Coordinates of C-alpha atoms and ligand atoms in Angstrom, one line a residue:
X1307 CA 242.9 169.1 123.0
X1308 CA 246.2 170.4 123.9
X1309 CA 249.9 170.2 121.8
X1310 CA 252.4 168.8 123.4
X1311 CA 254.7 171.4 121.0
X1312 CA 254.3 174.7 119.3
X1313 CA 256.3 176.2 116.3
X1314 CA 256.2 179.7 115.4
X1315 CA 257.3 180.5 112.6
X1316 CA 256.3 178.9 109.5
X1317 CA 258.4 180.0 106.5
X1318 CA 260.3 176.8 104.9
X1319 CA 262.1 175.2 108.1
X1320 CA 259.0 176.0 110.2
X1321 CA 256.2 174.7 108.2
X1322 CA 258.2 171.6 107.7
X1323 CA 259.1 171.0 111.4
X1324 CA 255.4 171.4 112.6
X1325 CA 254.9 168.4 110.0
X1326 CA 257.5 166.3 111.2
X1327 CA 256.3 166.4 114.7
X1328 CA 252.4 166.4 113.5
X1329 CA 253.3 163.1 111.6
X1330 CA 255.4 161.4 114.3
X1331 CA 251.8 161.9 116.1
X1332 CA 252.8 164.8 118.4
X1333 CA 249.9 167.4 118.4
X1334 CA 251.2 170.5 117.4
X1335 CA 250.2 174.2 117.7
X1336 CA 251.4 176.4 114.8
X1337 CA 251.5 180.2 114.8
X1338 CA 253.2 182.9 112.6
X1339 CA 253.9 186.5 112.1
X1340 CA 251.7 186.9 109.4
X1341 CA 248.4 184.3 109.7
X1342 CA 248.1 183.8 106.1
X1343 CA 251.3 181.4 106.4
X1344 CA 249.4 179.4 109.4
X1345 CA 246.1 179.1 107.9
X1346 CA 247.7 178.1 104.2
X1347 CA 249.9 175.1 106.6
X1348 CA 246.6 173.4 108.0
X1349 CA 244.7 174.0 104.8
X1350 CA 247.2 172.0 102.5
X1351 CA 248.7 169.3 105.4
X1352 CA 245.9 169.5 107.6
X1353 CA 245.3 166.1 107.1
X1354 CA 249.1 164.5 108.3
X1355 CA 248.4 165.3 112.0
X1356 CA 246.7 167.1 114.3
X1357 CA 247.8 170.9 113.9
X1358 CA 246.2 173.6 116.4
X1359 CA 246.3 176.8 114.6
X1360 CA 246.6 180.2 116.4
X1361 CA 246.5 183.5 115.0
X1362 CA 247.4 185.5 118.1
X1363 CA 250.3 184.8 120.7
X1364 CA 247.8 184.3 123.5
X1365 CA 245.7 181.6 122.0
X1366 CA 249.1 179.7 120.6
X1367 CA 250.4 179.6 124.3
X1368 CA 246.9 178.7 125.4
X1369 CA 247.3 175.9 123.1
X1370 CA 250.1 173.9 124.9
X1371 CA 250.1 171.4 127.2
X1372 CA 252.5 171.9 130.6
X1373 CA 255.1 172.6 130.5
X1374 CA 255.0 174.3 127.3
X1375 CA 257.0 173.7 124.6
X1376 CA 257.7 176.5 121.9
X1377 CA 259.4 176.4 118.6
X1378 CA 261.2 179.3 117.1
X1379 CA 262.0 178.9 113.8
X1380 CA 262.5 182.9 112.3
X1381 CA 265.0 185.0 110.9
X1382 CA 267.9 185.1 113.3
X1383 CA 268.9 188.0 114.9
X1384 CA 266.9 190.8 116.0
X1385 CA 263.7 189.0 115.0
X1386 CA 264.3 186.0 117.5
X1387 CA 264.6 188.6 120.3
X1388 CA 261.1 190.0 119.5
X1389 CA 259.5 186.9 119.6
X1390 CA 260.9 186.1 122.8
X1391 CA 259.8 189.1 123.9
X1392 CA 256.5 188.9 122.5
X1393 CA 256.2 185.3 124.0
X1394 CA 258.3 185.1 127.3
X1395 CA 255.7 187.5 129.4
X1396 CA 253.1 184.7 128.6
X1397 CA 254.8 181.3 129.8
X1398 CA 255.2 180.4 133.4
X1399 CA 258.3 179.2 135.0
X1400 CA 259.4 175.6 133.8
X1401 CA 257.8 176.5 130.2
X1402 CA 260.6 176.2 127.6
X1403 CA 261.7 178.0 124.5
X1404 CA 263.5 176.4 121.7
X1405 CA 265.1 178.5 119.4
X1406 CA 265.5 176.3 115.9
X1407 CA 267.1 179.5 114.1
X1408 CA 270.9 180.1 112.7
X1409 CA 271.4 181.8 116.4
X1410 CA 275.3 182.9 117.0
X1411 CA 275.5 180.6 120.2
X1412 CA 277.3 184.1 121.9
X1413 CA 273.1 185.9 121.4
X1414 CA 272.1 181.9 122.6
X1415 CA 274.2 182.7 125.6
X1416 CA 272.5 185.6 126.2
X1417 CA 269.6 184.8 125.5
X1418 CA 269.6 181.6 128.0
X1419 CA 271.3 183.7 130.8
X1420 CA 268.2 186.1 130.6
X1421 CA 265.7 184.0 130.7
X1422 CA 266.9 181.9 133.1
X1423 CA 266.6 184.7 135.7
X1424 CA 262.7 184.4 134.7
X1425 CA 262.4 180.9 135.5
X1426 CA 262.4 179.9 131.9
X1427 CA 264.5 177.5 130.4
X1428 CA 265.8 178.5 126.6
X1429 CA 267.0 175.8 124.7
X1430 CA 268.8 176.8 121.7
X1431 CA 269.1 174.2 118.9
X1432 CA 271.4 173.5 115.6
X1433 CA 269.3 172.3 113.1
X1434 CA 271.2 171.0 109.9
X1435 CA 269.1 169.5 106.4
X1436 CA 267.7 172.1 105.1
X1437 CA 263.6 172.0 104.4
X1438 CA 263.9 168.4 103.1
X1439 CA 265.7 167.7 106.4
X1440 CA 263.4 169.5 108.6
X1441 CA 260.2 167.4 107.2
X1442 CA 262.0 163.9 107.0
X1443 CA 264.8 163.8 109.4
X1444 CA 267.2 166.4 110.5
X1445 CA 270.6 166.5 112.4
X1446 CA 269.5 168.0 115.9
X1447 CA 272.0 169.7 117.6
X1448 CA 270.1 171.1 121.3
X1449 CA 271.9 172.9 124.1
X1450 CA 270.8 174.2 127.0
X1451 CA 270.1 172.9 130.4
X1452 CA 270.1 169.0 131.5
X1453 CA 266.1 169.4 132.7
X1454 CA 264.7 170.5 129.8
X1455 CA 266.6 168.1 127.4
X1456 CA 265.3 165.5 130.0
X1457 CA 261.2 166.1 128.4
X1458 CA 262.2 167.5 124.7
X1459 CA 264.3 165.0 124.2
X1460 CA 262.5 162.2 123.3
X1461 CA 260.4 164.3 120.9
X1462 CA 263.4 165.4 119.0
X1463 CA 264.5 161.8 118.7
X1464 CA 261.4 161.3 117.3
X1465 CA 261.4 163.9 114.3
X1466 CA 265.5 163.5 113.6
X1467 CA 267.8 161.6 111.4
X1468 CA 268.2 158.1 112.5
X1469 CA 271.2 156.1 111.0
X1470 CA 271.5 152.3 112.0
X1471 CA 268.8 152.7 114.4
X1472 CA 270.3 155.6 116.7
X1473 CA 268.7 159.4 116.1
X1474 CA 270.9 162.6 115.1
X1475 CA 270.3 164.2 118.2
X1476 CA 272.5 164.5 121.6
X1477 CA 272.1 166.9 124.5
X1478 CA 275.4 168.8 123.2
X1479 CA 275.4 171.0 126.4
X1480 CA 274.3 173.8 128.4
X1481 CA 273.5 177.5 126.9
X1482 CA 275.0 177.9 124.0
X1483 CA 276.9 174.9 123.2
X1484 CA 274.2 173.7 120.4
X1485 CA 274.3 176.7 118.5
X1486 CA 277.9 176.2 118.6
X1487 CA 278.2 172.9 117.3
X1488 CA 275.8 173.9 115.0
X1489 CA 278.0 176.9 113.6
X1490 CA 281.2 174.5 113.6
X1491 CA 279.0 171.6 111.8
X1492 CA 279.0 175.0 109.1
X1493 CA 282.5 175.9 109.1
X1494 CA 282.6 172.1 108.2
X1495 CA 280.6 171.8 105.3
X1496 CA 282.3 175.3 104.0
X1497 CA 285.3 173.6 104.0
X1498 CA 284.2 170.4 102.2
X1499 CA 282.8 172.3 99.5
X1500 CA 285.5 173.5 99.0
X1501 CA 287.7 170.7 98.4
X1502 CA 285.2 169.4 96.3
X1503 CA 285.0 172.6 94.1
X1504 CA 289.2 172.0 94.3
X1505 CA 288.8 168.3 92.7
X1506 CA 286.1 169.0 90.2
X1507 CA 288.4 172.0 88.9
X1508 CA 291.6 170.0 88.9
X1509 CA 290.1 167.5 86.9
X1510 CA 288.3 169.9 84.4
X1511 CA 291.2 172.0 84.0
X1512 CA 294.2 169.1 84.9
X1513 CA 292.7 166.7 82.8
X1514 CA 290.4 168.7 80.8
X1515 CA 287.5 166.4 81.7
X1516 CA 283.5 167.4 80.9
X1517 CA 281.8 167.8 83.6
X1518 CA 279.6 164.4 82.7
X1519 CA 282.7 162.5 82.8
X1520 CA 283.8 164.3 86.5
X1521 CA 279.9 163.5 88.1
X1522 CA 281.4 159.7 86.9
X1523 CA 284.4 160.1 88.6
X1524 CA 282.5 161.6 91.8
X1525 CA 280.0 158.7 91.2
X1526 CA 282.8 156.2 91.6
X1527 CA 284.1 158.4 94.7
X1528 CA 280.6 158.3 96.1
X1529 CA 280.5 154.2 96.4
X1530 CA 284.1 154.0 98.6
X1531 CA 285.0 155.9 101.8
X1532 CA 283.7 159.3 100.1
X1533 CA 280.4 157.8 100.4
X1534 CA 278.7 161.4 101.1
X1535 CA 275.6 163.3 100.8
X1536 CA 278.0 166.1 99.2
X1537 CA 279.7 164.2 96.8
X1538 CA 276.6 162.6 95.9
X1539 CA 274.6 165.8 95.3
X1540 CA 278.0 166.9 93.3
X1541 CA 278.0 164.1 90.5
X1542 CA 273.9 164.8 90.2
X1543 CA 274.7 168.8 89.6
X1544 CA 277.5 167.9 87.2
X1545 CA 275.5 165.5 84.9
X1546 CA 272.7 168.4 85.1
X1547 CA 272.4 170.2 81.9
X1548 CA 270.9 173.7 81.4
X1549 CA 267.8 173.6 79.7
X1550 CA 267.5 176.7 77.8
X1551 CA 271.2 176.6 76.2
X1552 CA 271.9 172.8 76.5
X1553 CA 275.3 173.4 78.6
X1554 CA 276.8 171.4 81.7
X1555 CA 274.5 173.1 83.6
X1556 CA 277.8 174.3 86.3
X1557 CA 279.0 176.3 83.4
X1558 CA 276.2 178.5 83.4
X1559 CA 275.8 179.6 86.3
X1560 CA 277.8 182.5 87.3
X1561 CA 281.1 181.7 89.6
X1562 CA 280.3 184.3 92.3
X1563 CA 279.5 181.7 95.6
X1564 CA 277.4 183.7 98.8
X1565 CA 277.4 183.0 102.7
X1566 CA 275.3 183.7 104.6
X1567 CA 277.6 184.1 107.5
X1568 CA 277.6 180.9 109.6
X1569 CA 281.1 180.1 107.9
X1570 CA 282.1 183.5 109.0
X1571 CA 280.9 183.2 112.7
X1572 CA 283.0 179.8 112.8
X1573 CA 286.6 181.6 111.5
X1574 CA 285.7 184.8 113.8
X1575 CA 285.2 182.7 117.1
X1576 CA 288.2 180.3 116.1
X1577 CA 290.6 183.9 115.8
X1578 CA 289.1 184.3 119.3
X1579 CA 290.0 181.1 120.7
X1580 CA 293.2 180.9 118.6
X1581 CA 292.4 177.6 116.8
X1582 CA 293.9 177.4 113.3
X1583 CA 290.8 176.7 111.0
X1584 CA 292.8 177.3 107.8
X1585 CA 290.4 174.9 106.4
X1586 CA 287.8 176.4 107.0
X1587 CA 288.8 180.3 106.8
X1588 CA 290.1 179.6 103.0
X1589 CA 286.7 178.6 102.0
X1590 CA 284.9 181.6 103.5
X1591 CA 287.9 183.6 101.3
X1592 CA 287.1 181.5 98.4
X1593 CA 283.9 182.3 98.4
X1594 CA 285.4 186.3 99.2
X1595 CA 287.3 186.5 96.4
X1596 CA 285.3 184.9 93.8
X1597 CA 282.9 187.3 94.5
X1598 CA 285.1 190.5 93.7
X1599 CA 284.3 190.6 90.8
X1600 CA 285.9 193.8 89.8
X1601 CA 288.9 192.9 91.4
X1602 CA 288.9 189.4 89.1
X1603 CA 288.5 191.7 85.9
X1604 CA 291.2 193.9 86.4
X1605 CA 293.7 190.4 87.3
X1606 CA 292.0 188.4 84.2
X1607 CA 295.1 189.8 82.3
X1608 CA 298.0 188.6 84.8
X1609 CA 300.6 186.1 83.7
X1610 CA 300.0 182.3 84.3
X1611 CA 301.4 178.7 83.0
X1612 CA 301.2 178.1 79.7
X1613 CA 297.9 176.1 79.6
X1614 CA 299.3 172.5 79.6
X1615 CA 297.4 169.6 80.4
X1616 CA 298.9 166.4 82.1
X1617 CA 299.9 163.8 79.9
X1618 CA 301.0 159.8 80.0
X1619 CA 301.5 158.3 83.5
X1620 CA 300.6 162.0 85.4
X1621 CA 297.2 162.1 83.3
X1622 CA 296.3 158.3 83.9
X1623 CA 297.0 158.4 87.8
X1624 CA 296.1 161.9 88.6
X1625 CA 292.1 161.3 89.2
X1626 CA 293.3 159.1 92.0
X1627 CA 295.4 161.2 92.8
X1628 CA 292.8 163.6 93.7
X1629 CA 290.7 161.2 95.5
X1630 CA 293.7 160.8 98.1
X1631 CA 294.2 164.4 98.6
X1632 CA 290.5 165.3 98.7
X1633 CA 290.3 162.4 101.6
X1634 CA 293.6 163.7 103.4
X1635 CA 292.2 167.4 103.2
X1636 CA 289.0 166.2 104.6
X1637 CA 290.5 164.7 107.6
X1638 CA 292.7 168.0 108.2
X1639 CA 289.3 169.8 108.1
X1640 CA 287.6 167.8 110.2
X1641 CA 290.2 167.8 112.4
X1642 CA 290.5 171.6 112.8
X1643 CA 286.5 171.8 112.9
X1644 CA 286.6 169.2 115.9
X1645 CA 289.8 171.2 117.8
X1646 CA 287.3 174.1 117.5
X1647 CA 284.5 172.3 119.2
X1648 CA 286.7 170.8 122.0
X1649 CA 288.7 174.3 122.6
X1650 CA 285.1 176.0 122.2
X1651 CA 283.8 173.4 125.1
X1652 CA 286.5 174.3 127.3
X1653 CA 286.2 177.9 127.3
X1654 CA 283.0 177.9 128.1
X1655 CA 282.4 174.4 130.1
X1656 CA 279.8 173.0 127.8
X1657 CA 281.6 169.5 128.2
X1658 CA 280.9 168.5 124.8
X1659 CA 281.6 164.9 123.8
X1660 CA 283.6 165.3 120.2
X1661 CA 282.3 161.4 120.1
X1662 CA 278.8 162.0 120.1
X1663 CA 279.0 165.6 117.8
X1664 CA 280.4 163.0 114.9
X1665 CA 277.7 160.3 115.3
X1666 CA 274.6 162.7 115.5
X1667 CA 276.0 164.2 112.0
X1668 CA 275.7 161.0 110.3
X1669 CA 272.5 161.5 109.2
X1670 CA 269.9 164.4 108.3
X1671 CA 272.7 167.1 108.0
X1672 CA 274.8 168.8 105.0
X1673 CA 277.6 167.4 105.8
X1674 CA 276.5 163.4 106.4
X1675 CA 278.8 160.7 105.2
X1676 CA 280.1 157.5 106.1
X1677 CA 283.2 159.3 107.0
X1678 CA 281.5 160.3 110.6
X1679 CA 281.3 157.0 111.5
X1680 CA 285.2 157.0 111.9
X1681 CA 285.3 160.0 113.7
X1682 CA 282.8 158.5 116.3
X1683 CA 285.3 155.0 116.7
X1684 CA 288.5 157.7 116.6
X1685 CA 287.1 159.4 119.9
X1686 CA 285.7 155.8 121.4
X1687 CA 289.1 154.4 121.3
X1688 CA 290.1 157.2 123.0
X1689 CA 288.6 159.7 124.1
X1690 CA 291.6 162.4 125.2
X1691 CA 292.7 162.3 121.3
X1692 CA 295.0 164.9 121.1
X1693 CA 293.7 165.8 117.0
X1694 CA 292.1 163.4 114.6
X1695 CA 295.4 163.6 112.4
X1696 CA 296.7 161.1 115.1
X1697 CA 294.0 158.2 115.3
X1698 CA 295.4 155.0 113.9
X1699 CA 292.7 155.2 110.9
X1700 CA 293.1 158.8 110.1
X1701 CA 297.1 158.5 110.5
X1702 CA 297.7 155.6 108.5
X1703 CA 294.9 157.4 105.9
X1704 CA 297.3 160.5 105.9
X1705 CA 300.5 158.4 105.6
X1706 CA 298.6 156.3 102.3
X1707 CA 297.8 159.9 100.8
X1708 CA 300.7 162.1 101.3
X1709 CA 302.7 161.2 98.1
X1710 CA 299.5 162.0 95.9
X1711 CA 298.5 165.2 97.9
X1712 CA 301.7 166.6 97.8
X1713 CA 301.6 165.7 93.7
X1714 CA 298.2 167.5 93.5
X1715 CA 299.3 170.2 94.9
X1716 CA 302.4 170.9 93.3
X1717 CA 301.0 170.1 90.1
X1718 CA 298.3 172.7 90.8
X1719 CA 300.6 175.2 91.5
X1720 CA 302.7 174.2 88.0
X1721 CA 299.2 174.4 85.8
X1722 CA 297.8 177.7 87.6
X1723 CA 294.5 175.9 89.1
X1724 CA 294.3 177.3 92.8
X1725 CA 293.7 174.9 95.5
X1726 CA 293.7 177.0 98.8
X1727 CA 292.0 174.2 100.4
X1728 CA 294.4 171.4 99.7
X1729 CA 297.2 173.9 99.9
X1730 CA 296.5 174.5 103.5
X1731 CA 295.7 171.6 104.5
X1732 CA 298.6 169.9 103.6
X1733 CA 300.9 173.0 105.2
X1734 CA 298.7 172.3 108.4
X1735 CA 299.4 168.7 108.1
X1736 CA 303.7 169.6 107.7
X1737 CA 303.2 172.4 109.8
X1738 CA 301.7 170.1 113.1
X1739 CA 304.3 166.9 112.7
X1740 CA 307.2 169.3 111.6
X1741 CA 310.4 168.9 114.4
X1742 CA 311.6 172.5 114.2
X1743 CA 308.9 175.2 112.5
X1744 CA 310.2 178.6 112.0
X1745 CA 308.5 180.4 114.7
X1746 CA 311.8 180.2 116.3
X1747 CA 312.8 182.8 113.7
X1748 CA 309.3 185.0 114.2
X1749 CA 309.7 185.1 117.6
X1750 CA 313.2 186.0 117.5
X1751 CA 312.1 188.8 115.5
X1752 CA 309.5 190.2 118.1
X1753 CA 312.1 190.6 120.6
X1754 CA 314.3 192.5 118.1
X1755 CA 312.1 195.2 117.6
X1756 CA 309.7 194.7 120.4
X1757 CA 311.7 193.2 123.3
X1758 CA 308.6 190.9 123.2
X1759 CA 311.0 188.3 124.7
X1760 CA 311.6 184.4 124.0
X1761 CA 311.4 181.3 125.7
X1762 CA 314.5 179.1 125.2
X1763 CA 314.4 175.7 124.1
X1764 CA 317.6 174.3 126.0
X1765 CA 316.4 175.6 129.4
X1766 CA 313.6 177.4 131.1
X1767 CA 313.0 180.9 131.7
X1768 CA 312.4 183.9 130.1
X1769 CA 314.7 186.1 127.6
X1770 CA 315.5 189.0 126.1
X1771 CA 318.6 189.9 124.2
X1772 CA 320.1 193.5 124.2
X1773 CA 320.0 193.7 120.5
X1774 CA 320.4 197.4 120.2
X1775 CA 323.0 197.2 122.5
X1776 CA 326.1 194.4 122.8
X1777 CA 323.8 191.1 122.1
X1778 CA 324.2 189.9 125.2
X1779 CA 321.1 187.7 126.9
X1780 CA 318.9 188.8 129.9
X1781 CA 316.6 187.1 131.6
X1782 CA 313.3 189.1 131.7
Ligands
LIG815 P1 263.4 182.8 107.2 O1 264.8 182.8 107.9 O2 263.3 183.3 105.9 O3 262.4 183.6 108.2 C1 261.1 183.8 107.8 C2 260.2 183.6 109.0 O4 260.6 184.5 110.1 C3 258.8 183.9 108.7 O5 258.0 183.0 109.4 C4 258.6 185.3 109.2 O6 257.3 185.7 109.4 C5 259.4 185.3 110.4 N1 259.8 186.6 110.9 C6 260.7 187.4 110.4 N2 260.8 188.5 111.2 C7 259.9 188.4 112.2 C8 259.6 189.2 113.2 N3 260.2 190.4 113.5 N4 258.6 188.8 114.1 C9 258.0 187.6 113.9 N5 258.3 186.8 112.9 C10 259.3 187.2 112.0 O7 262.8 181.3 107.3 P2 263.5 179.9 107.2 O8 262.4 178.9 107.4 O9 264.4 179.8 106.0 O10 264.5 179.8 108.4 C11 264.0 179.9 109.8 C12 265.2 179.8 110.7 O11 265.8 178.5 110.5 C13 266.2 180.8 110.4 O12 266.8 181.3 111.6 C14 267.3 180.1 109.6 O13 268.5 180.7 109.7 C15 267.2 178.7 110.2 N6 267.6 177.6 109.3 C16 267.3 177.6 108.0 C17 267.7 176.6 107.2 C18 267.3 176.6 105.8 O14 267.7 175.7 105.0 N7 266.5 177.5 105.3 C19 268.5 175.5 107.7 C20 268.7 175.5 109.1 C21 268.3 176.6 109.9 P3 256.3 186.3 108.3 O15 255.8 185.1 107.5 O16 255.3 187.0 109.1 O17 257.2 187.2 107.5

């Protein structure tokens, strides 16, 4: 018997892919690095499918049917180039490579270009959920070339996410535009993490709430347009308690959040295509600066507010208040997030339907919620949507929330509690429908020490004015 599929690689993500596909009934050959892993895969979930074992690469590529299909799923970076290597002189031309790793879509580009010159078509592919998502379900996000989507396809609709009956997975488009999406979908979840961090604090620290009584407040948030696998997982983590000390389980943990880089790749390639990602880039800071540690110690002692709480009529509306301006920040980062994808798609002519990104993260991915679902109908309705901000939905959202967001914030900045999230969200919000920003001014500026020059707004052409000499205008 052949498999129509092969994974190699079976750490976590792996090991849990082969199963999906195994127990959607797709025969599938499994192989890794270090056979132990392979042999300890069919030994324990043998039984869910039919799994074709192979210890070396030449008996794993023997094992699939034509044209072959082969999983990657290792470390990213150097090691997914030595696979390919190791694999790539084996396969024929119309055999196909799938590369299920955290790839930065620019090595996916590479990666693709090379081994389309040898006939072979390399199909790099987001994959957001995490091992749960990877066994029951996860948000697909493939690129690469038209053909090869045309056979995988189907199987990856088979193993995905499926919400009201339609799978989480698209053909996002050519090369690297998968691992792109993928890396946005990141940036994303960064982001809404971090609001979320913003709201629990405010309310801990505005209204000096326990975290029990927050996870009820996110509980409350989870059952109305918040409805999300983040918020959800927040209220669970809050009610946890530690069981050695007894705490709220949050507070023992130490306040030093990692990356592993994804949230990184996203800000670096949006400084490249000059897209403002504030969103985004103050969580990857967040998560910066709270891990200075030695830099924290040496500020502990610095000045703030005197430690007040909100009182009366503040107190009583402010956990709404929150809601609102966790909802308006959301849309602001999803909104950045999807100018990414659609300045990202133009760059490099992937084509990429904003429309479809939001409906296959619906389901099986981090950043799932019923939220997506507006996203989808925003780009239905119309499809050349300048920004979210400006969909009816999201517009009239915005215009419902302001008042409290702008209370959030400014009552954040009077009790000391930092909010960089909903800070710059709402400055990207006054910053996009402001008439007149002050770039005027910055711009003026460059051509006073720079002769960088300016454009006028009263009249075309280009100027410079002789400030070192009598101030009069040229045009340049
Ligand atoms: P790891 O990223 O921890 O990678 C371990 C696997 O890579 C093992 O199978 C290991 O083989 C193999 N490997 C490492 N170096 C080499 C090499 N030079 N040659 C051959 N094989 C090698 O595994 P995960 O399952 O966590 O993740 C797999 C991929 O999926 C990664 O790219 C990750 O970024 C991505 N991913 C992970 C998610 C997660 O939640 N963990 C979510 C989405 C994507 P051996 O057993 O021999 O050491």
């Amino acid at each position: 018997q052949q498999a129509r599929i092969g994974v190699t690689g079976l750490a976590v993500m792996g090991r849990n892919l082969a199963r999906n596909f195994a127990r959607h009934g797709h025969p599938v050959a499994v192989h890794n690095r270090t056979a132990a892993r392979t042999k300890a895969l069919v030994d324990e979930f043998g039984h869910e499918g039919d799994f074709i074992p192979a210890e070396t690469a030449e008996e794993f590529v023997a094992a699939l049917e034509r044209p072959r299909r082969l999983v990657i799923m290792v470390k990213a970076g150097a090691p997914t180039d030595a696979v390919i290597e190791e694999f790539a002189p084996l396969l024929e031309p119309g055999d196909m490579i799938i590369d299920g790793g955290n790839a930065h879509f620019l090595d996916t580009r590479r990666r693709e270009a090379a081994l389309r010159e040898r006939g072979l078509h390399f199909v790099g592919t987001g994959i957001s959920g995490g091992e749960e998502g990877a066994l029951h379900g996860p948000s697909i996000m493939p690129g690469g070339s038209a053909e090869a989507y045309q056979t995988l396809g189907p199987m990856l609709e088979d193993i995905a996410a499926t919400v009201d009956g339609t799978p989480c997975v698209t053909h996002v488009g050519p090369d690297g535009a998968g691992h792109f999406v993928k890396m946005v979908h990141n940036g994303i979840e960064y982001a809404d993490m971090q609001l979320i961090a913003e709201s629990y604090d405010l309310l801990r620290h505005g209204l000096g709430l326990e975290p029990a009584a927050i996870a009820e407040v996110f509980r409350t948030w989870d059952s109305g347009r918040l409805d999300s696998y983040l918020i959800e997982i927040t209220a669970e983590v809050l009610a946890h308690s530690d069981a050695a000390t007894g705490r709220p389980f949050v507070d023992v943990v130490l306040d030093q959040a990692e990356q592993k880089g994804t949230g990184r790749w996203t800000v670096q390639g949006a400084l490249d295509l000059g897209v403002p990602v504030s969103g985004i880039a103050e969580a990857v800071f967040s998560r910066s600066l709270s891990g200075h540690a030695d830099l924290r110690a040496a500020a502990r002692g610095l000045p703030g507010p005197s430690g007040e709480r909100l009182s009366g009529a503040d107190a009583e509306r402010f956990a709404d208040d929150v809601e609102q301006a966790l909802y308006a920040s959301k849309i602001v980062a999803y909104a950045q997030g999807f100018h990414q994808i659609q300045a990202g798609s133009a760059e490099y002519g992937w084509s990429i339907d904003p429309g479809q990104v939001a409906t296959i993260w619906r389901g099986g991915c981090i950043i799932r919620a019923v939220f997506l679902n507006r996203i989808t109908d925003a780009y239905r309705k119309n499809p050349e949507l300048a920004t979210l901000l400006v969909d009816d939905h999201f517009a009239e959202a915005l215009g419902a929330a302001q008042d409290a967001w702008r209370r959030v914030v400014a009552t954040a900045a009077r009790l000391g509690v930092p909010t960089p999230g909903f800070a710059t969200a709402l400055a990207y919000y006054d910053g996009l429908r402001a008439e007149r920003l002050p770039a005027a001014l910055t711009q003026a500026q460059r051509d006073f020490f720079g002769a960088h020059t300016y454009r006028r707004a009263d009249r075309d052409g280009v100027f410079h004015t002789l400030w070192g000499g009598d101030r009069s205008e040229t045009t340049a």
